[in-house]
Amino acid sequence: MLAFTLQRFAGEKTERATPQRRRELRQKGRVSRSVELTSALTLAALLAGLRVFGPRIWGGWIDTLQQQLGNLGTMPSTITGISGMLAGIVWQAALTLAPLLVLGAMVGITTAFAQVGPVFLLKQVIPDWQRVNPLSGLQRLWSLRGLAEGVKSLLKLVAVGGVAYWSVRGDAPRLMTLGQGGVAELTAQLAEMAFRIGLALTAALLMLAFLDFLFQRFDFERSIRMSTEEIRQEMKNQEGDPLIKSQLRQRGRAFAMRRMMQEVPKADVLVTNPTHFAVALRYDAQRMAAPMVVAKGQNELAWRIRTLADKAGVPRVENRPLAQSLYRTASVGSQIPQELFHAVAEVLAYVYQQRKGK
C-alpha cells in the first residue's frame, strides 16, 4: 500500500519545470504570452499617437480633399479619372496615417518581444487542422483555459459596455447642444468626446490585460509542471545512468589496479612502513629526470604489493617517514616531489650498493 502511494505521488506533476524542459518547450513554440496585453498596449499607443498626430492627420485629409475636389473641373468624367482621384485620396490618407501605424506596430512588436523573446518557428505559421477538429474544440472549451477565455471575453464585454455607457451618459447634456455651433466646433467636440471615451476604454482594457498577463503566467507554469519521475529521467538522459557510470568507474579502477600491480616487479626498490604503507619506486637515469612512483598502497593493498615485490625479488627498505611522505604527496605514474629527492637518493644508493656487493 505504501509503495503504491509513493508511486502515485511520484507520477503527479507537482515540481517546477527544469531549464532543459523550458528550452525544449520554447523550441516547440510553447511560451507564456498575453495577446490581450499586446493589444491593449498597442491601443494605448495608437490613442497617444492620435492625440499627438491627430491635428496633422486631420489637416492632411482636409488639404487632400480640397485639392482633389478643386481639380474636378479639369478632370475627365470617366471611370479612369474618378478611380485616379479616389486612388490619390487613399494614398494621401495612408501617408498621413503612416506615423500612427508605425508607432502602433513598434509598440506591438516590442511588447510581444518583451514577453517571449526572440522566438520564431515556421511550423507555428502552418495551419494545424487539429484545431479545427470539433472534438478538440469541445475539450478546449471545457478546460481551465477555455473557462478563463470565456470569463475574459465576458469581462471585456461588460467593461467596454459599461465604460461606453457611463461616458456617453456623462456627455448627454453636451450632445443636446452640439448642433448649435459650426461644423468646425462640432467636429472638435465630437473628436474630444471620442478621445475621452477611447481613453476610458483603454484604461479598462489595460487593467483586464494585466490580469490576463498574470493568469497566462500562472496557467503556463501549471501546464509545464513535471513529476519527480520525469525530473529523474531527465537527469539520467543528461548525465547518464548512475548505475552505468558506477560500473564504468569500477572497471576503470580495476584496470588501473591491474596496471599498477604489473609495474611492481619492474620497481628498483619498495619503501615500506613496514606494514601500513608500501611505495614502489623505479629510476632509469637514461630516461628519467627523477625517480617515479610505479605503485603504492595502504594496509591490505600494501600487503599485496609487498607480496608481489618479494616474489619478483624487489629490494625492500623500511623507512617509515619516507614511506608515509611518498604515499601522501606522490601519485602513481608521477615523479617524486623535489623535497624528497635527497631521501630517495640515499635509499637508491643503498640498494645499488647492496646489488653491487652481491
C-alpha atoms as a printed R data frame, in Angstrom:
    type eleno elety resid chain resno       x       y       z
1   ATOM     1    CA   MET     A     1   0.000   0.000   0.000
2   ATOM     2    CA   LEU     A     2   2.829   2.403   0.879
3   ATOM     3    CA   ALA     A     3   4.711   1.608  -2.347
4   ATOM     4    CA   PHE     A     4   1.560   2.217  -4.372
5   ATOM     5    CA   THR     A     5   1.014   5.576  -2.650
6   ATOM     6    CA   LEU     A     6   4.603   6.692  -3.243
7   ATOM     7    CA   GLN     A     7   4.387   5.623  -6.883
8   ATOM     8    CA   ARG     A     8   1.168   7.589  -7.321
9   ATOM     9    CA   PHE     A     9   2.748  10.686  -5.784
10  ATOM    10    CA   ALA     A    10   5.833  10.263  -7.992
11  ATOM    11    CA   GLY     A    11   3.582  10.432 -11.061
12  ATOM    12    CA   GLU     A    12   1.881  13.670 -10.018
13  ATOM    13    CA   LYS     A    13   3.229  16.777 -11.706
14  ATOM    14    CA   THR     A    14   3.982  18.960  -8.713
15  ATOM    15    CA   GLU     A    15   7.530  20.176  -9.483
16  ATOM    16    CA   ARG     A    16   8.575  23.293 -11.358
17  ATOM    17    CA   ALA     A    17   9.809  22.691 -14.881
18  ATOM    18    CA   THR     A    18  13.558  22.370 -15.274
19  ATOM    19    CA   PRO     A    19  15.559  24.712 -17.544
20  ATOM    20    CA   GLN     A    20  16.006  21.854 -20.028
21  ATOM    21    CA   ARG     A    21  12.241  21.310 -20.215
22  ATOM    22    CA   ARG     A    22  11.677  25.033 -20.719
23  ATOM    23    CA   ARG     A    23  14.195  25.115 -23.574
24  ATOM    24    CA   GLU     A    24  12.501  22.152 -25.260
25  ATOM    25    CA   LEU     A    25   9.063  23.746 -24.955
26  ATOM    26    CA   ARG     A    26  10.438  27.050 -26.228
27  ATOM    27    CA   GLN     A    27  11.823  25.315 -29.308
28  ATOM    28    CA   LYS     A    28   8.321  23.943 -29.910
29  ATOM    29    CA   GLY     A    29   6.812  27.422 -29.561
30  ATOM    30    CA   ARG     A    30   5.215  26.950 -26.131
31  ATOM    31    CA   VAL     A    31   5.810  30.166 -24.247
32  ATOM    32    CA   SER     A    32   3.861  32.315 -21.845
33  ATOM    33    CA   ARG     A    33   2.367  35.340 -23.571
34  ATOM    34    CA   SER     A    34  -0.692  37.522 -23.253
35  ATOM    35    CA   VAL     A    35  -2.260  38.635 -26.520
36  ATOM    36    CA   GLU     A    36  -4.576  40.922 -24.563
37  ATOM    37    CA   LEU     A    37  -1.626  42.828 -23.096
38  ATOM    38    CA   THR     A    38  -0.116  43.339 -26.539
39  ATOM    39    CA   SER     A    39  -3.443  44.536 -27.939
40  ATOM    40    CA   ALA     A    40  -4.139  46.863 -25.009
41  ATOM    41    CA   LEU     A    41  -0.687  48.492 -25.120
42  ATOM    42    CA   THR     A    42  -0.926  48.863 -28.885
43  ATOM    43    CA   LEU     A    43  -4.318  50.527 -28.495
44  ATOM    44    CA   ALA     A    44  -2.895  52.852 -25.840
45  ATOM    45    CA   ALA     A    45  -0.010  53.761 -28.152
46  ATOM    46    CA   LEU     A    46  -2.407  54.455 -31.025
47  ATOM    47    CA   LEU     A    47  -4.527  56.629 -28.775
48  ATOM    48    CA   ALA     A    48  -1.483  58.597 -27.617
49  ATOM    49    CA   GLY     A    49  -0.261  58.907 -31.197
50  ATOM    50    CA   LEU     A    50  -3.675  60.102 -32.273
51  ATOM    51    CA   ARG     A    51  -3.522  62.786 -29.609
52  ATOM    52    CA   VAL     A    52  -0.151  63.946 -30.952
53  ATOM    53    CA   PHE     A    53  -0.581  63.430 -34.687
54  ATOM    54    CA   GLY     A    54  -4.370  63.851 -34.834
55  ATOM    55    CA   PRO     A    55  -4.476  67.532 -35.876
56  ATOM    56    CA   ARG     A    56  -1.817  66.934 -38.531
57  ATOM    57    CA   ILE     A    57  -3.659  63.887 -39.890
58  ATOM    58    CA   TRP     A    58  -6.966  65.756 -39.976
59  ATOM    59    CA   GLY     A    59  -5.348  68.738 -41.656
60  ATOM    60    CA   GLY     A    60  -3.761  66.464 -44.254
61  ATOM    61    CA   TRP     A    61  -7.087  64.878 -45.049
62  ATOM    62    CA   ILE     A    62  -8.761  68.278 -45.428
63  ATOM    63    CA   ASP     A    63  -5.997  69.506 -47.740
64  ATOM    64    CA   THR     A    64  -6.224  66.333 -49.839
65  ATOM    65    CA   LEU     A    65  -9.994  66.615 -50.210
66  ATOM    66    CA   GLN     A    66  -9.794  70.291 -51.120
67  ATOM    67    CA   GLN     A    67  -7.090  69.625 -53.679
68  ATOM    68    CA   GLN     A    68  -8.906  66.741 -55.293
69  ATOM    69    CA   LEU     A    69 -12.272  68.490 -55.272
70  ATOM    70    CA   GLY     A    70 -10.633  71.616 -56.721
71  ATOM    71    CA   ASN     A    71  -9.435  69.546 -59.675
72  ATOM    72    CA   LEU     A    72 -12.889  68.215 -60.503
73  ATOM    73    CA   GLY     A    73 -13.401  70.848 -63.183
74  ATOM    74    CA   THR     A    74 -10.318  69.802 -65.144
75  ATOM    75    CA   MET     A    75 -10.681  66.072 -64.507
76  ATOM    76    CA   PRO     A    76 -12.242  63.936 -67.288
77  ATOM    77    CA   SER     A    77 -15.571  62.446 -66.272
78  ATOM    78    CA   THR     A    78 -14.503  58.886 -66.943
79  ATOM    79    CA   ILE     A    79 -14.017  55.810 -64.824
80  ATOM    80    CA   THR     A    80 -10.254  56.207 -65.142
81  ATOM    81    CA   GLY     A    81 -10.351  59.792 -63.934
82  ATOM    82    CA   ILE     A    82 -12.628  59.036 -60.994
83  ATOM    83    CA   SER     A    83 -10.588  55.973 -59.965
84  ATOM    84    CA   GLY     A    84  -7.409  58.056 -60.182
85  ATOM    85    CA   MET     A    85  -8.915  60.693 -57.914
86  ATOM    86    CA   LEU     A    86 -10.005  58.060 -55.373
87  ATOM    87    CA   ALA     A    87  -6.578  56.392 -55.510
88  ATOM    88    CA   GLY     A    88  -4.927  59.733 -54.821
89  ATOM    89    CA   ILE     A    89  -7.173  60.361 -51.824
90  ATOM    90    CA   VAL     A    90  -6.485  56.877 -50.395
91  ATOM    91    CA   TRP     A    91  -2.722  57.240 -50.967
92  ATOM    92    CA   GLN     A    92  -2.542  60.624 -49.255
93  ATOM    93    CA   ALA     A    93  -4.653  59.342 -46.373
94  ATOM    94    CA   ALA     A    94  -2.290  56.372 -45.958
95  ATOM    95    CA   LEU     A    95   0.745  58.681 -45.960
96  ATOM    96    CA   THR     A    96  -0.735  60.852 -43.230
97  ATOM    97    CA   LEU     A    97  -1.597  57.753 -41.176
98  ATOM    98    CA   ALA     A    98   1.886  56.235 -41.599
99  ATOM    99    CA   PRO     A    99   3.428  57.676 -38.366
100 ATOM   100    CA   LEU     A   100   0.471  56.440 -36.329
101 ATOM   101    CA   LEU     A   101   0.592  52.965 -37.870
102 ATOM   102    CA   VAL     A   102   4.362  52.702 -37.422
103 ATOM   103    CA   LEU     A   103   4.029  53.672 -33.768
104 ATOM   104    CA   GLY     A   104   1.354  51.033 -33.157
105 ATOM   105    CA   ALA     A   105   3.392  48.346 -34.948
106 ATOM   106    CA   MET     A   106   6.537  49.184 -32.981
107 ATOM   107    CA   VAL     A   107   4.717  49.034 -29.639
108 ATOM   108    CA   GLY     A   108   3.025  45.745 -30.562
109 ATOM   109    CA   ILE     A   109   6.290  44.109 -31.661
110 ATOM   110    CA   THR     A   110   8.175  45.411 -28.624
111 ATOM   111    CA   THR     A   111   5.510  44.140 -26.221
112 ATOM   112    CA   ALA     A   112   5.432  40.701 -27.821
113 ATOM   113    CA   PHE     A   113   9.232  40.529 -27.841
114 ATOM   114    CA   ALA     A   114   9.439  41.557 -24.179
115 ATOM   115    CA   GLN     A   115   7.104  38.716 -23.213
116 ATOM   116    CA   VAL     A   116   8.611  35.803 -25.141
117 ATOM   117    CA   GLY     A   117  11.965  36.978 -26.519
118 ATOM   118    CA   PRO     A   118  13.366  36.055 -29.952
119 ATOM   119    CA   VAL     A   119  11.151  33.106 -30.894
120 ATOM   120    CA   PHE     A   120  10.036  32.408 -34.453
121 ATOM   121    CA   LEU     A   121   9.007  28.965 -35.666
122 ATOM   122    CA   LEU     A   122   7.843  28.273 -39.192
123 ATOM   123    CA   LYS     A   123   5.658  25.384 -38.070
124 ATOM   124    CA   GLN     A   124   3.619  27.797 -35.958
125 ATOM   125    CA   VAL     A   125   2.607  29.579 -39.161
126 ATOM   126    CA   ILE     A   126   1.478  26.346 -40.856
127 ATOM   127    CA   PRO     A   127  -2.240  25.697 -40.190
128 ATOM   128    CA   ASP     A   128  -2.942  22.990 -37.633
129 ATOM   129    CA   TRP     A   129  -6.031  21.063 -38.720
130 ATOM   130    CA   GLN     A   130  -6.305  19.547 -35.245
131 ATOM   131    CA   ARG     A   131  -7.503  22.930 -34.023
132 ATOM   132    CA   VAL     A   132 -10.425  22.704 -36.445
133 ATOM   133    CA   ASN     A   133 -11.476  19.342 -35.024
134 ATOM   134    CA   PRO     A   134 -14.831  19.766 -33.200
135 ATOM   135    CA   LEU     A   135 -13.879  17.257 -30.501
136 ATOM   136    CA   SER     A   136 -10.648  19.112 -29.729
137 ATOM   137    CA   GLY     A   137 -12.629  22.353 -29.666
138 ATOM   138    CA   LEU     A   138 -15.066  20.928 -27.113
139 ATOM   139    CA   GLN     A   139 -12.185  19.706 -24.957
140 ATOM   140    CA   ARG     A   140 -10.589  23.147 -25.012
141 ATOM   141    CA   LEU     A   141 -13.945  24.735 -24.266
142 ATOM   142    CA   TRP     A   142 -14.405  22.775 -21.040
143 ATOM   143    CA   SER     A   143 -10.801  23.139 -19.900
144 ATOM   144    CA   LEU     A   144  -9.487  25.702 -17.415
145 ATOM   145    CA   ARG     A   145  -8.087  27.788 -20.244
146 ATOM   146    CA   GLY     A   146 -11.405  27.691 -22.100
147 ATOM   147    CA   LEU     A   147 -13.266  28.771 -18.975
148 ATOM   148    CA   ALA     A   148 -10.775  31.588 -18.440
149 ATOM   149    CA   GLU     A   149 -11.142  32.738 -22.042
150 ATOM   150    CA   GLY     A   150 -14.922  32.801 -21.632
151 ATOM   151    CA   VAL     A   151 -14.714  34.806 -18.420
152 ATOM   152    CA   LYS     A   152 -12.215  37.152 -20.045
153 ATOM   153    CA   SER     A   153 -14.486  37.778 -23.026
154 ATOM   154    CA   LEU     A   154 -17.422  38.427 -20.711
155 ATOM   155    CA   LEU     A   155 -15.370  40.854 -18.626
156 ATOM   156    CA   LYS     A   156 -14.244  42.682 -21.759
157 ATOM   157    CA   LEU     A   157 -17.821  42.973 -22.952
158 ATOM   158    CA   VAL     A   158 -19.018  44.256 -19.588
159 ATOM   159    CA   ALA     A   159 -16.084  46.657 -19.257
160 ATOM   160    CA   VAL     A   160 -16.439  48.087 -22.762
161 ATOM   161    CA   GLY     A   161 -20.195  48.369 -22.498
162 ATOM   162    CA   GLY     A   162 -20.128  49.883 -19.014
163 ATOM   163    CA   VAL     A   163 -17.405  52.417 -19.814
164 ATOM   164    CA   ALA     A   164 -19.088  53.417 -23.059
165 ATOM   165    CA   TYR     A   165 -22.453  53.802 -21.313
166 ATOM   166    CA   TRP     A   166 -21.130  55.945 -18.467
167 ATOM   167    CA   SER     A   167 -19.053  58.063 -20.818
168 ATOM   168    CA   VAL     A   168 -21.954  58.760 -23.156
169 ATOM   169    CA   ARG     A   169 -24.276  59.302 -20.216
170 ATOM   170    CA   GLY     A   170 -21.920  61.914 -18.780
171 ATOM   171    CA   ASP     A   171 -21.745  63.707 -22.122
172 ATOM   172    CA   ALA     A   172 -25.515  63.571 -22.720
173 ATOM   173    CA   PRO     A   173 -26.098  67.268 -21.878
174 ATOM   174    CA   ARG     A   174 -23.368  68.299 -24.324
175 ATOM   175    CA   LEU     A   175 -24.829  66.096 -27.065
176 ATOM   176    CA   MET     A   176 -28.058  68.126 -26.935
177 ATOM   177    CA   THR     A   177 -26.196  71.330 -27.839
178 ATOM   178    CA   LEU     A   178 -23.764  70.010 -30.466
179 ATOM   179    CA   GLY     A   179 -25.769  71.276 -33.432
180 ATOM   180    CA   GLN     A   180 -25.789  74.886 -32.259
181 ATOM   181    CA   GLY     A   181 -22.200  75.630 -33.326
182 ATOM   182    CA   GLY     A   182 -20.484  75.463 -36.671
183 ATOM   183    CA   VAL     A   183 -19.027  72.444 -38.434
184 ATOM   184    CA   ALA     A   184 -15.516  73.043 -37.045
185 ATOM   185    CA   GLU     A   185 -16.798  73.324 -33.491
186 ATOM   186    CA   LEU     A   186 -18.981  70.232 -33.938
187 ATOM   187    CA   THR     A   187 -16.028  68.242 -35.265
188 ATOM   188    CA   ALA     A   188 -13.746  69.331 -32.425
189 ATOM   189    CA   GLN     A   189 -16.324  68.469 -29.762
190 ATOM   190    CA   LEU     A   190 -17.031  65.055 -31.280
191 ATOM   191    CA   ALA     A   191 -13.305  64.334 -31.510
192 ATOM   192    CA   GLU     A   192 -12.795  65.334 -27.884
193 ATOM   193    CA   MET     A   193 -15.666  63.140 -26.713
194 ATOM   194    CA   ALA     A   194 -14.433  60.203 -28.768
195 ATOM   195    CA   PHE     A   195 -10.928  60.621 -27.354
196 ATOM   196    CA   ARG     A   196 -12.179  60.663 -23.758
197 ATOM   197    CA   ILE     A   197 -14.315  57.568 -24.364
198 ATOM   198    CA   GLY     A   198 -11.340  55.853 -26.003
199 ATOM   199    CA   LEU     A   199  -9.113  56.791 -23.078
200 ATOM   200    CA   ALA     A   200 -11.557  55.303 -20.577
201 ATOM   201    CA   LEU     A   201 -11.923  52.128 -22.664
202 ATOM   202    CA   THR     A   202  -8.146  51.784 -22.979
203 ATOM   203    CA   ALA     A   203  -7.694  52.125 -19.206
204 ATOM   204    CA   ALA     A   204 -10.268  49.391 -18.606
205 ATOM   205    CA   LEU     A   205  -8.680  47.111 -21.229
206 ATOM   206    CA   LEU     A   206  -5.233  47.670 -19.724
207 ATOM   207    CA   MET     A   207  -6.479  46.527 -16.325
208 ATOM   208    CA   LEU     A   208  -8.003  43.391 -17.868
209 ATOM   209    CA   ALA     A   209  -4.826  42.811 -19.897
210 ATOM   210    CA   PHE     A   210  -2.680  42.931 -16.762
211 ATOM   211    CA   LEU     A   211  -4.923  40.354 -15.094
212 ATOM   212    CA   ASP     A   212  -4.729  38.221 -18.236
213 ATOM   213    CA   PHE     A   213  -0.930  38.502 -18.196
214 ATOM   214    CA   LEU     A   214  -0.809  37.176 -14.629
215 ATOM   215    CA   PHE     A   215  -3.209  34.358 -15.480
216 ATOM   216    CA   GLN     A   216  -1.217  33.351 -18.576
217 ATOM   217    CA   ARG     A   217   1.929  33.098 -16.454
218 ATOM   218    CA   PHE     A   218   0.139  31.048 -13.814
219 ATOM   219    CA   ASP     A   219  -1.526  28.742 -16.334
220 ATOM   220    CA   PHE     A   220   1.704  28.233 -18.280
221 ATOM   221    CA   GLU     A   221   3.681  27.333 -15.156
222 ATOM   222    CA   ARG     A   222   0.898  24.969 -14.110
223 ATOM   223    CA   SER     A   223   0.761  23.255 -17.504
224 ATOM   224    CA   ILE     A   224   4.523  22.585 -17.709
225 ATOM   225    CA   ARG     A   225   4.934  21.123 -14.239
226 ATOM   226    CA   MET     A   226   6.893  17.905 -14.051
227 ATOM   227    CA   SER     A   227   6.721  14.831 -11.872
228 ATOM   228    CA   THR     A   228   9.659  13.632  -9.831
229 ATOM   229    CA   GLU     A   229   9.975  10.659 -12.169
230 ATOM   230    CA   GLU     A   230  10.233  12.949 -15.199
231 ATOM   231    CA   ILE     A   231  12.939  15.015 -13.483
232 ATOM   232    CA   ARG     A   232  14.834  11.860 -12.563
233 ATOM   233    CA   GLN     A   233  14.599  10.562 -16.132
234 ATOM   234    CA   GLU     A   234  15.794  13.902 -17.500
235 ATOM   235    CA   MET     A   235  18.814  13.811 -15.206
236 ATOM   236    CA   LYS     A   236  19.584  10.294 -16.440
237 ATOM   237    CA   ASN     A   237  19.386  11.433 -20.039
238 ATOM   238    CA   GLN     A   238  21.656  14.402 -19.388
239 ATOM   239    CA   GLU     A   239  24.245  12.831 -17.106
240 ATOM   240    CA   GLY     A   240  23.854   9.152 -17.931
241 ATOM   241    CA   ASP     A   241  22.512   6.277 -15.875
242 ATOM   242    CA   PRO     A   242  24.153   6.391 -12.397
243 ATOM   243    CA   LEU     A   243  24.382   2.591 -12.351
244 ATOM   244    CA   ILE     A   244  26.229   2.507 -15.669
245 ATOM   245    CA   LYS     A   245  28.522   5.347 -14.568
246 ATOM   246    CA   SER     A   246  29.296   3.480 -11.341
247 ATOM   247    CA   GLN     A   247  30.099   0.309 -13.278
248 ATOM   248    CA   LEU     A   248  32.383   2.245 -15.616
249 ATOM   249    CA   ARG     A   249  34.206   3.792 -12.664
250 ATOM   250    CA   GLN     A   250  34.641   0.365 -11.085
251 ATOM   251    CA   ARG     A   251  36.027  -1.021 -14.325
252 ATOM   252    CA   GLY     A   252  38.395   1.941 -14.612
253 ATOM   253    CA   ARG     A   253  39.662   1.430 -11.078
254 ATOM   254    CA   ALA     A   254  40.124  -2.290 -11.660
255 ATOM   255    CA   PHE     A   255  42.055  -1.640 -14.873
256 ATOM   256    CA   ALA     A   256  44.276   0.940 -13.149
257 ATOM   257    CA   MET     A   257  44.875  -1.516 -10.294
258 ATOM   258    CA   ARG     A   258  45.937  -4.274 -12.693
259 ATOM   259    CA   ARG     A   259  48.320  -1.951 -14.488
260 ATOM   260    CA   MET     A   260  49.805  -0.770 -11.198
261 ATOM   261    CA   MET     A   261  50.348  -4.321  -9.951
262 ATOM   262    CA   GLN     A   262  52.011  -5.226 -13.253
263 ATOM   263    CA   GLU     A   263  54.583  -2.458 -12.648
264 ATOM   264    CA   VAL     A   264  55.579  -3.698  -9.175
265 ATOM   265    CA   PRO     A   265  58.058  -6.386 -10.408
266 ATOM   266    CA   LYS     A   266  59.784  -3.709 -12.525
267 ATOM   267    CA   ALA     A   267  60.481  -1.472  -9.486
268 ATOM   268    CA   ASP     A   268  64.005  -0.835  -8.187
269 ATOM   269    CA   VAL     A   269  63.030  -0.567  -4.530
270 ATOM   270    CA   LEU     A   270  59.997  -0.898  -2.266
271 ATOM   271    CA   VAL     A   271  59.801   1.608   0.610
272 ATOM   272    CA   THR     A   272  57.597   0.337   3.473
273 ATOM   273    CA   ASN     A   273  56.204   1.498   6.824
274 ATOM   274    CA   PRO     A   274  56.739  -1.563   7.328
275 ATOM   275    CA   THR     A   275  53.125  -2.889   7.322
276 ATOM   276    CA   HIS     A   276  50.748   0.011   6.769
277 ATOM   277    CA   PHE     A   277  52.304   1.678   3.697
278 ATOM   278    CA   ALA     A   278  54.202   0.428   0.682
279 ATOM   279    CA   VAL     A   279  55.557   2.550  -2.194
280 ATOM   280    CA   ALA     A   280  57.375   1.052  -5.188
281 ATOM   281    CA   LEU     A   281  59.949   3.273  -6.959
282 ATOM   282    CA   ARG     A   282  61.753   2.953 -10.261
283 ATOM   283    CA   TYR     A   283  64.577   5.051 -11.648
284 ATOM   284    CA   ASP     A   284  66.260   4.973 -15.062
285 ATOM   285    CA   ALA     A   285  68.975   7.602 -15.313
286 ATOM   286    CA   GLN     A   286  68.899   7.461 -19.122
287 ATOM   287    CA   ARG     A   287  65.174   8.212 -19.497
288 ATOM   288    CA   MET     A   288  64.011   9.795 -16.221
289 ATOM   289    CA   ALA     A   289  64.854  13.120 -14.619
290 ATOM   290    CA   ALA     A   290  63.810  11.820 -11.185
291 ATOM   291    CA   PRO     A   291  62.583   8.548  -9.623
292 ATOM   292    CA   MET     A   292  58.967   7.626 -10.362
293 ATOM   293    CA   VAL     A   293  56.281   6.040  -8.205
294 ATOM   294    CA   VAL     A   294  55.021   2.934 -10.023
295 ATOM   295    CA   ALA     A   295  52.760   1.596  -7.231
296 ATOM   296    CA   LYS     A   296  51.594   2.473  -3.761
297 ATOM   297    CA   GLY     A   297  49.109   1.117  -1.272
298 ATOM   298    CA   GLN     A   298  47.905   1.101   2.305
299 ATOM   299    CA   ASN     A   299  47.006  -1.767   4.635
300 ATOM   300    CA   GLU     A   300  45.692  -4.699   2.546
301 ATOM   301    CA   LEU     A   301  46.865  -3.219  -0.750
302 ATOM   302    CA   ALA     A   302  50.284  -2.578   0.807
303 ATOM   303    CA   TRP     A   303  50.421  -6.257   1.795
304 ATOM   304    CA   ARG     A   304  49.616  -7.333  -1.792
305 ATOM   305    CA   ILE     A   305  52.330  -5.027  -3.156
306 ATOM   306    CA   ARG     A   306  54.870  -6.391  -0.667
307 ATOM   307    CA   THR     A   307  53.970  -9.972  -1.541
308 ATOM   308    CA   LEU     A   308  54.297  -9.339  -5.275
309 ATOM   309    CA   ALA     A   309  57.576  -7.424  -4.793
310 ATOM   310    CA   ASP     A   310  59.046 -10.229  -2.676
311 ATOM   311    CA   LYS     A   311  58.178 -12.798  -5.346
312 ATOM   312    CA   ALA     A   312  59.867 -10.636  -8.015
313 ATOM   313    CA   GLY     A   313  62.942 -10.075  -5.834
314 ATOM   314    CA   VAL     A   314  62.475  -6.313  -5.486
315 ATOM   315    CA   PRO     A   315  64.576  -4.976  -2.586
316 ATOM   316    CA   ARG     A   316  62.569  -3.740   0.371
317 ATOM   317    CA   VAL     A   317  63.710  -0.814   2.531
318 ATOM   318    CA   GLU     A   318  61.901   0.109   5.741
319 ATOM   319    CA   ASN     A   319  61.683   3.875   6.189
320 ATOM   320    CA   ARG     A   320  58.523   4.979   7.923
321 ATOM   321    CA   PRO     A   321  58.726   8.778   7.426
322 ATOM   322    CA   LEU     A   322  59.713   8.403   3.766
323 ATOM   323    CA   ALA     A   323  57.025   5.803   3.056
324 ATOM   324    CA   GLN     A   324  54.292   7.985   4.576
325 ATOM   325    CA   SER     A   325  55.520  11.112   2.771
326 ATOM   326    CA   LEU     A   326  55.696   9.324  -0.595
327 ATOM   327    CA   TYR     A   327  52.221   7.860  -0.118
328 ATOM   328    CA   ARG     A   328  50.651  11.222   0.715
329 ATOM   329    CA   THR     A   329  52.468  13.526  -1.730
330 ATOM   330    CA   ALA     A   330  53.232  11.427  -4.826
331 ATOM   331    CA   SER     A   331  50.734   9.850  -7.214
332 ATOM   332    CA   VAL     A   332  51.162   6.662  -9.204
333 ATOM   333    CA   GLY     A   333  52.903   7.302 -12.536
334 ATOM   334    CA   SER     A   334  54.415  10.637 -11.494
335 ATOM   335    CA   GLN     A   335  57.837  11.708 -10.290
336 ATOM   336    CA   ILE     A   336  58.560  12.091  -6.602
337 ATOM   337    CA   PRO     A   337  58.369  15.609  -5.079
338 ATOM   338    CA   GLN     A   338  61.568  17.621  -5.148
339 ATOM   339    CA   GLU     A   339  61.788  17.840  -1.363
340 ATOM   340    CA   LEU     A   340  62.153  14.025  -1.209
341 ATOM   341    CA   PHE     A   341  64.973  13.789  -3.757
342 ATOM   342    CA   HIS     A   342  67.710  13.509  -1.123
343 ATOM   343    CA   ALA     A   343  65.967  10.859   0.975
344 ATOM   344    CA   VAL     A   344  65.089   8.741  -2.046
345 ATOM   345    CA   ALA     A   345  68.613   9.130  -3.429
346 ATOM   346    CA   GLU     A   346  70.012   7.682  -0.206
347 ATOM   347    CA   VAL     A   347  67.621   4.720  -0.447
348 ATOM   348    CA   LEU     A   348  68.537   4.056  -4.077
349 ATOM   349    CA   ALA     A   349  72.255   4.373  -3.330
350 ATOM   350    CA   TYR     A   350  71.862   1.825  -0.529
351 ATOM   351    CA   VAL     A   351  70.036  -0.570  -2.880
352 ATOM   352    CA   TYR     A   352  72.618  -0.176  -5.634
353 ATOM   353    CA   GLN     A   353  75.421  -0.835  -3.138
354 ATOM   354    CA   GLN     A   354  73.636  -3.996  -1.993
355 ATOM   355    CA   ARG     A   355  73.288  -5.203  -5.562
356 ATOM   356    CA   LYS     A   356  76.944  -4.374  -6.273
357 ATOM   357    CA   GLY     A   357  78.054  -6.314  -3.193
358 ATOM   358    CA   LYS     A   358  76.101  -9.340  -4.287
